[in-house]
Amino acid sequence: MMMSMSTSPPPQAPKGTVDFLPPDGDRLQALEDGFTGLARRYGYRRVYTPTIEHTEVFLRLGEATDVVRKEMYTFEDRGGRSLTLRPEATAGIVRSFVEHGLAKRVPLPWKVYSVGQNFRAEAPQKGRYREFRQLDAEAIGDAGPAIDVEVIDLAMEFLRVAEGGELALLVNSMGDGACKPAFVDLFRSYLEGRRTDLCRDCGERIEGNPLRVLDCKNPGCRAVTEDAPRIVDHLCDPCGKHLDAVLTGLDALGWKYRVEPRLVRGLDYYTRTTFEIQSADLDAAQNALGGGGRYDGLVEDLGGDPTPGIGFALGCERILLATAGAVTAAGTGPGQTVQAVVVDVAGGTAALEALSALRKAGVSADGAGWERSMKAQMRSAERLGAVMVVVLGPDEVAQGTAQIKDLRSGEQRAVALSAVADEVKGALR
Ligand code: AMP
């Protein structure tokens, strides 16, 4: 058995998945940390929901949705239940909101954020994976336009800092129960008249999901939709006012945007405000860093009382692609794994104690192979990006001292062993 295992080729990560090795793993972590800090500043709190849900949770998003129809990883568990790896975050969060009866138990809006993996069986390409990570924020229980502005502002502010490049904010309204169905009918009959000009996929979309035709990249379909009726011209009065108020709010906060009547996002639950944020640093095929919108019917679809909601999801891999090579925040960034290295040529336990004292004092510190030569350890210290090196030689340790060296200036001095952590910390300040 063992023999045959060793002759088979070594296993590889599944198609469409990515290993984030350092320093990319550190860049990903920095994104998550940055998002966490900002979301909390906006009054959002952390929610964790399962990566698997009953398949039904996603089926309720609308079976005409491409993500639901074609891209879900669905399987039967050992008890014969149908489970699905979540393709997006909102459905699970709304399911938890309903399941725990939060509408009556917490002040609304319930403002939460989460960070985690999603799974879609898509054709993998640059910026499009089968397992990918999203930064997600949701505000459930507020119908007013101000919360739309807040949510968009949070996404834009995060990307402004994290992405650093040129961003395009696209805004649209999908209407509501009063005006969306009539518009969809109008749009459908327009498409019926041009059916022969559409690609096969779009022909099939006319019946169940005609607005998705707006998303098709096929030049023939694009030509058809150029002249199609525009939803922003067919909004009911309350939806029109809501959109105006959102745009006024964005103006007040100084965000530049473009109203894009062609913007339909992949998930069908959106009502009223929808938005997408694109990066000029990415190719058109995968330039969406994230997007979101209002889902005023979703809580009800998942079995709750009618409750409005809005949220967004930003794609971590896309942001990393757009910022490839960019320098992350100061501190223990990707290029610098530790601040201090303890170099030991004395033997005994002094190095262990010094390392432990440094770490307890809040300094990121490491050893660099204490059984090796001093020269080899010094080289490793540089490779680890250390700023300070603590050198323990036999003579120093015998006298209860250590040498500390600042690699920036080359300055070196002797300090008491018991003061190593304080001295290094002081020098790093
Ligand atoms: P969505 O959940 O489809 O609204 O997507 C929101 C954001 O998640 C997109 O703008 C992308 O940045 C990211 N995203 C969606 N699908 C994928 C995928 N298959 N691979 C990588 N990122 C994705």
Short mmCIF file of C-alpha atoms and ligand atoms in Angstrom, two decimals:
data_model
loop_
_atom_site.label_atom_id
_atom_site.label_comp_id
_atom_site.label_asym_id
_atom_site.label_seq_id
_atom_site.Cartn_x
_atom_site.Cartn_y
_atom_site.Cartn_z
CA MET A 1 0.00 0.00 0.00
CA MET A 2 2.61 2.50 1.12
CA MET A 3 4.76 1.64 -1.89
CA SER A 4 2.08 2.46 -4.44
CA MET A 5 1.34 5.79 -2.72
CA SER A 6 4.90 6.98 -3.11
CA THR A 7 4.93 6.29 -6.85
CA SER A 8 1.79 8.29 -7.63
CA PRO A 9 2.34 11.99 -8.46
CA PRO A 10 2.22 14.37 -5.46
CA PRO A 11 -1.25 15.82 -4.88
CA GLN A 12 -2.04 19.32 -6.10
CA ALA A 13 -4.59 21.88 -4.91
CA PRO A 14 -7.98 21.44 -6.62
CA LYS A 15 -8.60 23.37 -9.83
CA GLY A 16 -9.71 26.92 -9.13
CA THR A 17 -8.27 27.09 -5.60
CA VAL A 18 -5.29 29.15 -4.47
CA ASP A 19 -2.57 28.68 -1.88
CA PHE A 20 -1.75 32.01 -0.23
CA LEU A 21 1.85 31.56 0.80
CA PRO A 22 3.71 34.29 2.64
CA PRO A 23 3.98 37.14 1.80
CA ASP A 24 0.62 36.89 -0.03
CA GLY A 25 -0.92 35.24 3.02
CA ASP A 26 0.22 38.25 5.03
CA ARG A 27 -1.27 40.61 2.45
CA LEU A 28 -4.57 38.76 2.68
CA GLN A 29 -4.49 38.95 6.47
CA ALA A 30 -3.71 42.68 6.30
CA LEU A 31 -6.81 43.17 4.11
CA GLU A 32 -8.98 41.29 6.58
CA ASP A 33 -7.54 43.25 9.49
CA GLY A 34 -8.02 46.57 7.70
CA PHE A 35 -11.61 45.72 6.87
CA THR A 36 -12.32 44.60 10.42
CA GLY A 37 -10.99 47.86 11.83
CA LEU A 38 -12.98 50.04 9.45
CA ALA A 39 -16.23 48.07 9.73
CA ARG A 40 -16.08 48.36 13.51
CA ARG A 41 -15.50 52.09 13.20
CA TYR A 42 -18.76 52.26 11.22
CA GLY A 43 -20.59 50.36 13.96
CA TYR A 44 -20.65 46.91 12.33
CA ARG A 45 -19.99 43.82 14.45
CA ARG A 46 -18.59 40.43 13.58
CA VAL A 47 -20.85 37.59 12.57
CA TYR A 48 -19.73 34.07 11.71
CA THR A 49 -22.17 31.77 9.93
CA PRO A 50 -21.50 28.25 8.66
CA THR A 51 -19.70 27.61 5.39
CA ILE A 52 -22.35 24.98 4.65
CA GLU A 53 -26.08 25.63 4.61
CA HIS A 54 -29.12 23.58 3.70
CA THR A 55 -29.35 23.82 -0.08
CA GLU A 56 -32.82 25.26 0.29
CA VAL A 57 -31.37 28.48 1.74
CA PHE A 58 -29.77 29.26 -1.61
CA LEU A 59 -32.62 27.91 -3.72
CA ARG A 60 -34.76 30.58 -2.10
CA LEU A 61 -32.49 33.22 -3.67
CA GLY A 62 -34.18 32.39 -6.95
CA GLU A 63 -33.58 29.35 -9.08
CA ALA A 64 -33.11 31.49 -12.18
CA THR A 65 -29.94 32.98 -10.67
CA ASP A 66 -26.89 31.61 -12.53
CA VAL A 67 -24.95 31.19 -9.30
CA VAL A 68 -27.75 29.04 -7.89
CA ARG A 69 -28.60 27.15 -11.08
CA LYS A 70 -25.16 26.28 -12.35
CA GLU A 71 -22.43 27.04 -9.88
CA MET A 72 -23.28 25.51 -6.52
CA TYR A 73 -21.28 22.80 -4.80
CA THR A 74 -24.17 20.71 -3.55
CA PHE A 75 -23.81 17.33 -1.91
CA GLU A 76 -25.69 14.89 0.25
CA ASP A 77 -24.35 14.43 3.75
CA ARG A 78 -24.24 11.05 5.44
CA GLY A 79 -27.78 11.53 6.70
CA GLY A 80 -29.10 12.10 3.18
CA ARG A 81 -29.62 15.88 3.64
CA SER A 82 -28.80 18.19 0.78
CA LEU A 83 -26.13 20.68 1.82
CA THR A 84 -24.35 23.36 -0.21
CA LEU A 85 -21.04 25.13 0.26
CA ARG A 86 -22.07 28.76 0.44
CA PRO A 87 -21.66 30.60 -2.87
CA GLU A 88 -22.09 33.97 -1.14
CA ALA A 89 -22.46 35.34 2.36
CA THR A 90 -25.73 37.25 2.48
CA ALA A 91 -28.13 34.30 2.37
CA GLY A 92 -26.59 32.61 5.41
CA ILE A 93 -26.49 35.85 7.38
CA VAL A 94 -30.14 36.58 6.60
CA ARG A 95 -31.02 32.96 7.44
CA SER A 96 -29.39 33.45 10.86
CA PHE A 97 -31.21 36.77 11.36
CA VAL A 98 -34.54 35.02 10.79
CA GLU A 99 -33.69 31.81 12.66
CA HIS A 100 -32.72 33.67 15.85
CA GLY A 101 -35.69 36.02 15.70
CA LEU A 102 -33.41 39.06 15.76
CA ALA A 103 -36.02 41.36 14.24
CA LYS A 104 -37.67 41.47 17.67
CA ARG A 105 -34.60 41.05 19.85
CA VAL A 106 -31.99 43.55 18.72
CA PRO A 107 -31.99 47.22 17.79
CA LEU A 108 -32.35 47.64 14.05
CA PRO A 109 -30.58 48.00 11.74
CA TRP A 110 -28.58 44.93 12.67
CA LYS A 111 -25.18 45.88 11.31
CA VAL A 112 -22.74 43.02 10.84
CA TYR A 113 -19.65 42.13 8.87
CA SER A 114 -17.95 38.88 8.03
CA VAL A 115 -14.91 37.60 6.23
CA GLY A 116 -14.71 34.18 4.69
CA GLN A 117 -14.65 31.71 1.87
CA ASN A 118 -17.30 31.14 -0.77
CA PHE A 119 -17.47 28.43 -3.39
CA ARG A 120 -18.71 28.60 -6.96
CA ALA A 121 -18.14 26.00 -9.67
CA GLU A 122 -17.06 28.55 -12.25
CA ALA A 123 -14.57 28.18 -15.09
CA PRO A 124 -11.41 29.34 -13.32
CA GLN A 125 -9.40 32.22 -14.78
CA LYS A 126 -7.31 35.07 -13.46
CA GLY A 127 -9.36 36.74 -10.72
CA ARG A 128 -12.08 34.07 -10.85
CA TYR A 129 -11.75 31.04 -8.62
CA ARG A 130 -13.84 28.19 -7.29
CA GLU A 131 -12.95 29.01 -3.71
CA PHE A 132 -12.59 32.72 -3.06
CA ARG A 133 -12.78 35.08 -0.14
CA GLN A 134 -15.08 38.00 0.46
CA LEU A 135 -15.24 40.87 2.90
CA ASP A 136 -18.91 41.34 3.59
CA ALA A 137 -21.10 43.86 5.40
CA GLU A 138 -24.86 43.80 5.90
CA ALA A 139 -27.32 46.22 7.50
CA ILE A 140 -30.71 44.62 8.07
CA GLY A 141 -33.83 46.48 9.15
CA ASP A 142 -33.52 49.98 7.74
CA ALA A 143 -35.35 51.03 4.59
CA GLY A 144 -34.03 54.59 4.37
CA PRO A 145 -31.55 55.86 1.78
CA ALA A 146 -29.05 57.00 4.44
CA ILE A 147 -28.07 53.43 5.22
CA ASP A 148 -27.48 52.80 1.51
CA VAL A 149 -25.11 55.75 1.53
CA GLU A 150 -23.37 54.45 4.65
CA VAL A 151 -22.88 50.99 3.17
CA ILE A 152 -21.49 52.35 -0.10
CA ASP A 153 -19.30 54.78 1.84
CA LEU A 154 -17.87 51.92 3.92
CA ALA A 155 -17.02 49.90 0.80
CA MET A 156 -15.52 52.90 -1.00
CA GLU A 157 -13.54 54.11 2.00
CA PHE A 158 -12.10 50.65 2.54
CA LEU A 159 -11.10 50.27 -1.11
CA ARG A 160 -9.76 53.82 -1.32
CA VAL A 161 -7.23 52.95 1.36
CA ALA A 162 -6.66 49.26 0.56
CA GLU A 163 -6.61 49.50 -3.22
CA GLY A 164 -5.09 52.92 -3.57
CA GLY A 165 -5.75 53.13 -7.33
CA GLU A 166 -8.48 54.58 -9.47
CA LEU A 167 -11.95 53.31 -8.56
CA ALA A 168 -15.19 53.56 -10.52
CA LEU A 169 -18.44 53.48 -8.55
CA LEU A 170 -21.44 52.39 -10.60
CA VAL A 171 -24.92 52.85 -9.14
CA ASN A 172 -28.30 51.68 -10.37
CA SER A 173 -31.77 51.01 -9.03
CA MET A 174 -33.58 47.73 -9.66
CA GLY A 175 -36.94 49.13 -8.58
CA ASP A 176 -39.18 47.39 -6.09
CA GLY A 177 -42.24 45.15 -6.02
CA ALA A 178 -44.31 48.01 -7.40
CA CYS A 179 -42.25 48.83 -10.49
CA LYS A 180 -39.72 46.02 -11.12
CA PRO A 181 -42.20 43.34 -12.36
CA ALA A 182 -43.75 45.71 -14.90
CA PHE A 183 -40.31 46.75 -16.10
CA VAL A 184 -39.18 43.13 -16.42
CA ASP A 185 -42.26 42.42 -18.56
CA LEU A 186 -41.53 45.43 -20.73
CA PHE A 187 -37.90 44.39 -21.06
CA ARG A 188 -38.89 40.81 -21.84
CA SER A 189 -41.21 41.84 -24.66
CA TYR A 190 -38.51 44.11 -26.06
CA LEU A 191 -36.12 41.13 -26.10
CA GLU A 192 -38.77 38.85 -27.65
CA GLY A 193 -38.82 41.19 -30.62
CA ARG A 194 -35.04 40.92 -31.01
CA ARG A 195 -34.68 37.23 -30.10
CA THR A 196 -32.87 36.31 -33.33
CA ASP A 197 -30.08 38.79 -32.55
CA LEU A 198 -29.34 37.24 -29.14
CA CYS A 199 -26.89 34.46 -28.30
CA ARG A 200 -28.32 31.08 -27.28
CA ASP A 201 -27.78 31.63 -23.55
CA CYS A 202 -29.56 34.96 -23.68
CA GLY A 203 -32.40 33.43 -25.68
CA GLU A 204 -32.90 31.10 -22.73
CA ARG A 205 -32.74 33.97 -20.27
CA ILE A 206 -35.68 35.84 -21.81
CA GLU A 207 -38.23 33.78 -19.99
CA GLY A 208 -36.77 33.32 -16.50
CA ASN A 209 -34.22 36.07 -16.06
CA PRO A 210 -34.29 38.63 -18.88
CA LEU A 211 -32.31 41.35 -17.05
CA ARG A 212 -29.25 39.10 -17.08
CA VAL A 213 -29.03 39.74 -20.83
CA LEU A 214 -27.67 43.17 -19.85
CA ASP A 215 -24.62 41.38 -18.45
CA CYS A 216 -23.79 39.40 -21.59
CA LYS A 217 -20.45 40.27 -23.17
CA ASN A 218 -21.51 39.01 -26.62
CA PRO A 219 -21.37 41.99 -29.07
CA GLY A 220 -24.72 41.02 -30.65
CA CYS A 221 -26.46 40.96 -27.27
CA ARG A 222 -24.80 44.22 -26.26
CA ALA A 223 -26.10 45.89 -29.43
CA VAL A 224 -29.62 44.69 -28.61
CA THR A 225 -29.49 46.04 -25.08
CA GLU A 226 -28.01 49.41 -26.10
CA ASP A 227 -31.47 50.47 -27.30
CA ALA A 228 -33.44 48.58 -24.66
CA PRO A 229 -35.73 50.33 -22.18
CA ARG A 230 -33.78 51.52 -19.11
CA ILE A 231 -34.98 50.71 -15.63
CA VAL A 232 -34.09 54.15 -14.28
CA ASP A 233 -36.70 55.59 -16.69
CA HIS A 234 -39.40 53.27 -15.32
CA LEU A 235 -39.00 53.55 -11.55
CA CYS A 236 -42.09 54.21 -9.48
CA ASP A 237 -42.14 57.48 -7.59
CA PRO A 238 -40.86 56.14 -4.22
CA CYS A 239 -38.02 54.24 -5.94
CA GLY A 240 -37.07 57.33 -7.95
CA LYS A 241 -36.98 59.44 -4.79
CA HIS A 242 -34.95 56.79 -2.98
CA LEU A 243 -32.35 56.76 -5.76
CA ASP A 244 -32.17 60.55 -5.79
CA ALA A 245 -31.60 60.61 -2.03
CA VAL A 246 -28.83 58.03 -2.28
CA LEU A 247 -27.09 60.02 -5.02
CA THR A 248 -27.45 63.24 -3.03
CA GLY A 249 -25.85 61.51 -0.04
CA LEU A 250 -22.94 60.26 -2.16
CA ASP A 251 -22.47 63.78 -3.51
CA ALA A 252 -22.38 65.13 0.04
CA LEU A 253 -19.65 62.66 0.97
CA GLY A 254 -17.67 63.55 -2.13
CA TRP A 255 -17.82 60.15 -3.85
CA LYS A 256 -17.85 60.30 -7.62
CA TYR A 257 -20.20 57.78 -9.24
CA ARG A 258 -21.85 56.94 -12.51
CA VAL A 259 -25.50 55.95 -12.73
CA GLU A 260 -25.31 52.80 -14.87
CA PRO A 261 -28.74 51.55 -15.96
CA ARG A 262 -27.12 48.42 -17.42
CA LEU A 263 -25.80 47.34 -14.04
CA VAL A 264 -27.46 44.10 -12.99
CA ARG A 265 -25.57 42.04 -10.49
CA GLY A 266 -25.33 38.26 -10.52
CA LEU A 267 -27.73 37.62 -7.68
CA ASP A 268 -31.42 38.20 -8.32
CA TYR A 269 -32.53 39.34 -4.90
CA TYR A 270 -31.65 42.98 -5.38
CA THR A 271 -34.30 45.70 -5.09
CA ARG A 272 -33.75 49.43 -5.42
CA THR A 273 -30.10 50.43 -4.91
CA THR A 274 -27.44 48.26 -6.52
CA PHE A 275 -23.81 49.20 -6.93
CA GLU A 276 -20.51 47.89 -8.13
CA ILE A 277 -16.98 49.14 -7.60
CA GLN A 278 -14.47 48.58 -10.37
CA SER A 279 -10.73 49.03 -10.44
CA ALA A 280 -8.88 50.67 -13.29
CA ASP A 281 -5.92 48.44 -12.34
CA LEU A 282 -7.63 45.24 -13.53
CA ASP A 283 -8.65 43.89 -16.96
CA ALA A 284 -12.28 44.38 -17.90
CA ALA A 285 -13.14 40.67 -17.47
CA GLN A 286 -12.46 40.75 -13.74
CA ASN A 287 -12.37 44.44 -12.84
CA ALA A 288 -15.18 44.29 -10.27
CA LEU A 289 -13.67 44.53 -6.81
CA GLY A 290 -17.07 44.13 -5.26
CA GLY A 291 -20.62 45.25 -5.17
CA GLY A 292 -23.91 44.89 -3.47
CA GLY A 293 -27.27 46.40 -2.99
CA ARG A 294 -30.61 46.36 -1.31
CA TYR A 295 -32.53 43.11 -0.79
CA ASP A 296 -35.82 44.24 0.68
CA GLY A 297 -37.57 40.93 -0.07
CA LEU A 298 -34.90 38.51 1.10
CA VAL A 299 -35.77 38.30 4.80
CA GLU A 300 -39.32 37.38 3.80
CA ASP A 301 -38.08 34.88 1.20
CA LEU A 302 -36.16 33.16 3.98
CA GLY A 303 -39.22 32.96 6.20
CA GLY A 304 -39.04 36.17 8.24
CA ASP A 305 -41.40 39.10 8.52
CA PRO A 306 -40.89 41.69 5.77
CA THR A 307 -37.66 43.49 6.70
CA PRO A 308 -35.49 45.58 4.41
CA GLY A 309 -31.76 45.02 4.10
CA ILE A 310 -28.68 46.10 2.22
CA GLY A 311 -25.12 44.82 1.99
CA PHE A 312 -22.04 44.30 -0.11
CA ALA A 313 -19.25 41.84 -0.74
CA LEU A 314 -15.73 42.69 -1.83
CA GLY A 315 -13.50 40.05 -3.41
CA CYS A 316 -10.20 39.64 -1.56
CA GLU A 317 -8.38 37.96 -4.46
CA ARG A 318 -9.41 40.78 -6.79
CA ILE A 319 -8.14 43.41 -4.38
CA LEU A 320 -4.85 41.54 -4.00
CA LEU A 321 -4.52 41.33 -7.79
CA ALA A 322 -5.17 45.04 -8.14
CA THR A 323 -2.57 45.84 -5.51
CA ALA A 324 0.05 43.25 -6.46
CA GLY A 325 3.38 44.60 -5.35
CA ALA A 326 1.88 47.35 -3.25
CA VAL A 327 3.39 47.95 0.13
CA THR A 328 1.14 47.13 3.06
CA ALA A 329 0.90 49.00 6.33
CA ALA A 330 3.95 49.55 8.49
CA GLY A 331 4.85 47.10 11.22
CA THR A 332 5.24 43.39 10.68
CA GLY A 333 4.33 43.56 7.02
CA PRO A 334 4.97 40.87 4.46
CA GLY A 335 8.57 41.90 3.87
CA GLN A 336 9.34 41.95 7.54
CA THR A 337 8.42 38.83 9.42
CA VAL A 338 9.93 39.72 12.79
CA GLN A 339 11.25 42.83 14.48
CA ALA A 340 13.99 41.17 16.50
CA VAL A 341 16.15 38.05 16.21
CA VAL A 342 18.02 36.39 19.03
CA VAL A 343 21.40 35.08 17.88
CA ASP A 344 22.84 32.51 20.27
CA VAL A 345 26.32 31.05 20.36
CA ALA A 346 26.39 30.55 24.13
CA GLY A 347 24.20 27.46 24.52
CA GLY A 348 22.09 26.92 27.62
CA THR A 349 18.70 28.52 28.13
CA ALA A 350 19.57 32.24 28.01
CA ALA A 351 18.40 32.54 24.38
CA LEU A 352 15.07 30.83 25.12
CA GLU A 353 14.52 33.18 28.04
CA ALA A 354 15.43 36.28 26.05
CA LEU A 355 13.12 35.25 23.21
CA SER A 356 10.26 34.59 25.56
CA ALA A 357 10.79 37.95 27.32
CA LEU A 358 10.76 39.79 23.97
CA ARG A 359 7.55 38.12 22.86
CA LYS A 360 5.86 38.78 26.21
CA ALA A 361 6.85 42.44 25.85
CA GLY A 362 4.99 42.57 22.54
CA VAL A 363 7.99 42.43 20.22
CA SER A 364 7.72 39.99 17.31
CA ALA A 365 10.87 37.95 17.70
CA ASP A 366 12.45 34.72 16.57
CA GLY A 367 15.59 32.63 16.78
CA ALA A 368 17.55 31.84 13.65
CA GLY A 369 18.92 28.34 14.10
CA TRP A 370 20.92 28.44 17.35
CA GLU A 371 23.03 25.44 16.49
CA ARG A 372 24.49 27.29 13.50
CA SER A 373 27.43 29.68 13.27
CA MET A 374 27.07 33.29 14.34
CA LYS A 375 27.58 34.39 10.73
CA ALA A 376 24.79 32.11 9.48
CA GLN A 377 22.44 33.34 12.21
CA MET A 378 23.19 36.99 11.38
CA ARG A 379 22.40 36.32 7.73
CA SER A 380 19.07 34.76 8.70
CA ALA A 381 18.28 37.76 10.90
CA GLU A 382 18.66 40.03 7.89
CA ARG A 383 16.59 37.72 5.73
CA LEU A 384 13.82 37.77 8.33
CA GLY A 385 13.80 41.55 8.08
CA ALA A 386 14.81 42.06 11.71
CA VAL A 387 15.57 45.58 12.88
CA MET A 388 17.21 44.52 16.13
CA VAL A 389 19.49 41.59 16.85
CA VAL A 390 20.26 40.28 20.34
CA VAL A 391 23.60 38.47 20.42
CA LEU A 392 24.33 36.01 23.20
CA GLY A 393 27.98 34.94 23.31
CA PRO A 394 29.50 32.75 26.05
CA ASP A 395 31.35 35.68 27.67
CA GLU A 396 28.30 37.96 27.71
CA VAL A 397 26.05 35.29 29.17
CA ALA A 398 28.65 34.43 31.83
CA GLN A 399 28.55 38.13 32.84
CA GLY A 400 24.75 38.31 32.72
CA THR A 401 24.72 40.57 29.65
CA ALA A 402 23.86 40.53 25.93
CA GLN A 403 24.84 42.65 22.94
CA ILE A 404 21.98 44.37 21.17
CA LYS A 405 22.58 45.58 17.63
CA ASP A 406 20.43 47.97 15.63
CA LEU A 407 20.69 46.79 12.01
CA ARG A 408 19.50 50.16 10.69
CA SER A 409 22.43 52.10 12.16
CA GLY A 410 24.86 49.28 12.88
CA GLU A 411 25.11 50.55 16.46
CA GLN A 412 25.80 47.91 19.09
CA ARG A 413 25.94 47.99 22.88
CA ALA A 414 25.92 45.72 25.92
CA VAL A 415 22.83 45.53 28.13
CA ALA A 416 21.89 43.43 31.16
CA LEU A 417 20.21 40.13 30.18
CA SER A 418 17.26 41.01 32.37
CA ALA A 419 16.81 44.30 30.44
CA VAL A 420 16.97 42.89 26.90
CA ALA A 421 13.23 43.08 26.21
CA ASP A 422 12.87 46.65 27.51
CA GLU A 423 15.96 47.85 25.66
CA VAL A 424 14.88 46.30 22.35
CA LYS A 425 11.38 47.63 22.75
CA GLY A 426 12.74 51.10 23.45
CA ALA A 427 14.99 50.97 20.40
CA LEU A 428 12.07 49.93 18.17
CA ARG A 429 9.91 52.83 19.24
P1 AMP B 1 -20.94 38.77 -5.98
O1 AMP B 1 -21.06 37.97 -4.71
O2 AMP B 1 -21.12 37.90 -7.19
O3 AMP B 1 -21.78 40.00 -5.97
O4 AMP B 1 -19.44 39.24 -6.09
C1 AMP B 1 -18.86 40.23 -5.29
C2 AMP B 1 -17.37 40.26 -5.54
O5 AMP B 1 -16.80 39.02 -5.15
C3 AMP B 1 -16.98 40.38 -7.00
O6 AMP B 1 -16.96 41.73 -7.39
C4 AMP B 1 -15.60 39.79 -7.00
O7 AMP B 1 -14.65 40.74 -6.52
C5 AMP B 1 -15.72 38.69 -5.99
N1 AMP B 1 -15.99 37.41 -6.67
C6 AMP B 1 -17.17 36.89 -7.05
N2 AMP B 1 -17.02 35.68 -7.62
C7 AMP B 1 -15.70 35.42 -7.57
C8 AMP B 1 -14.87 34.30 -7.99
N3 AMP B 1 -15.40 33.23 -8.56
N4 AMP B 1 -13.54 34.40 -7.79
C9 AMP B 1 -12.99 35.48 -7.20
N5 AMP B 1 -13.70 36.53 -6.79
C10 AMP B 1 -15.03 36.51 -6.97
#
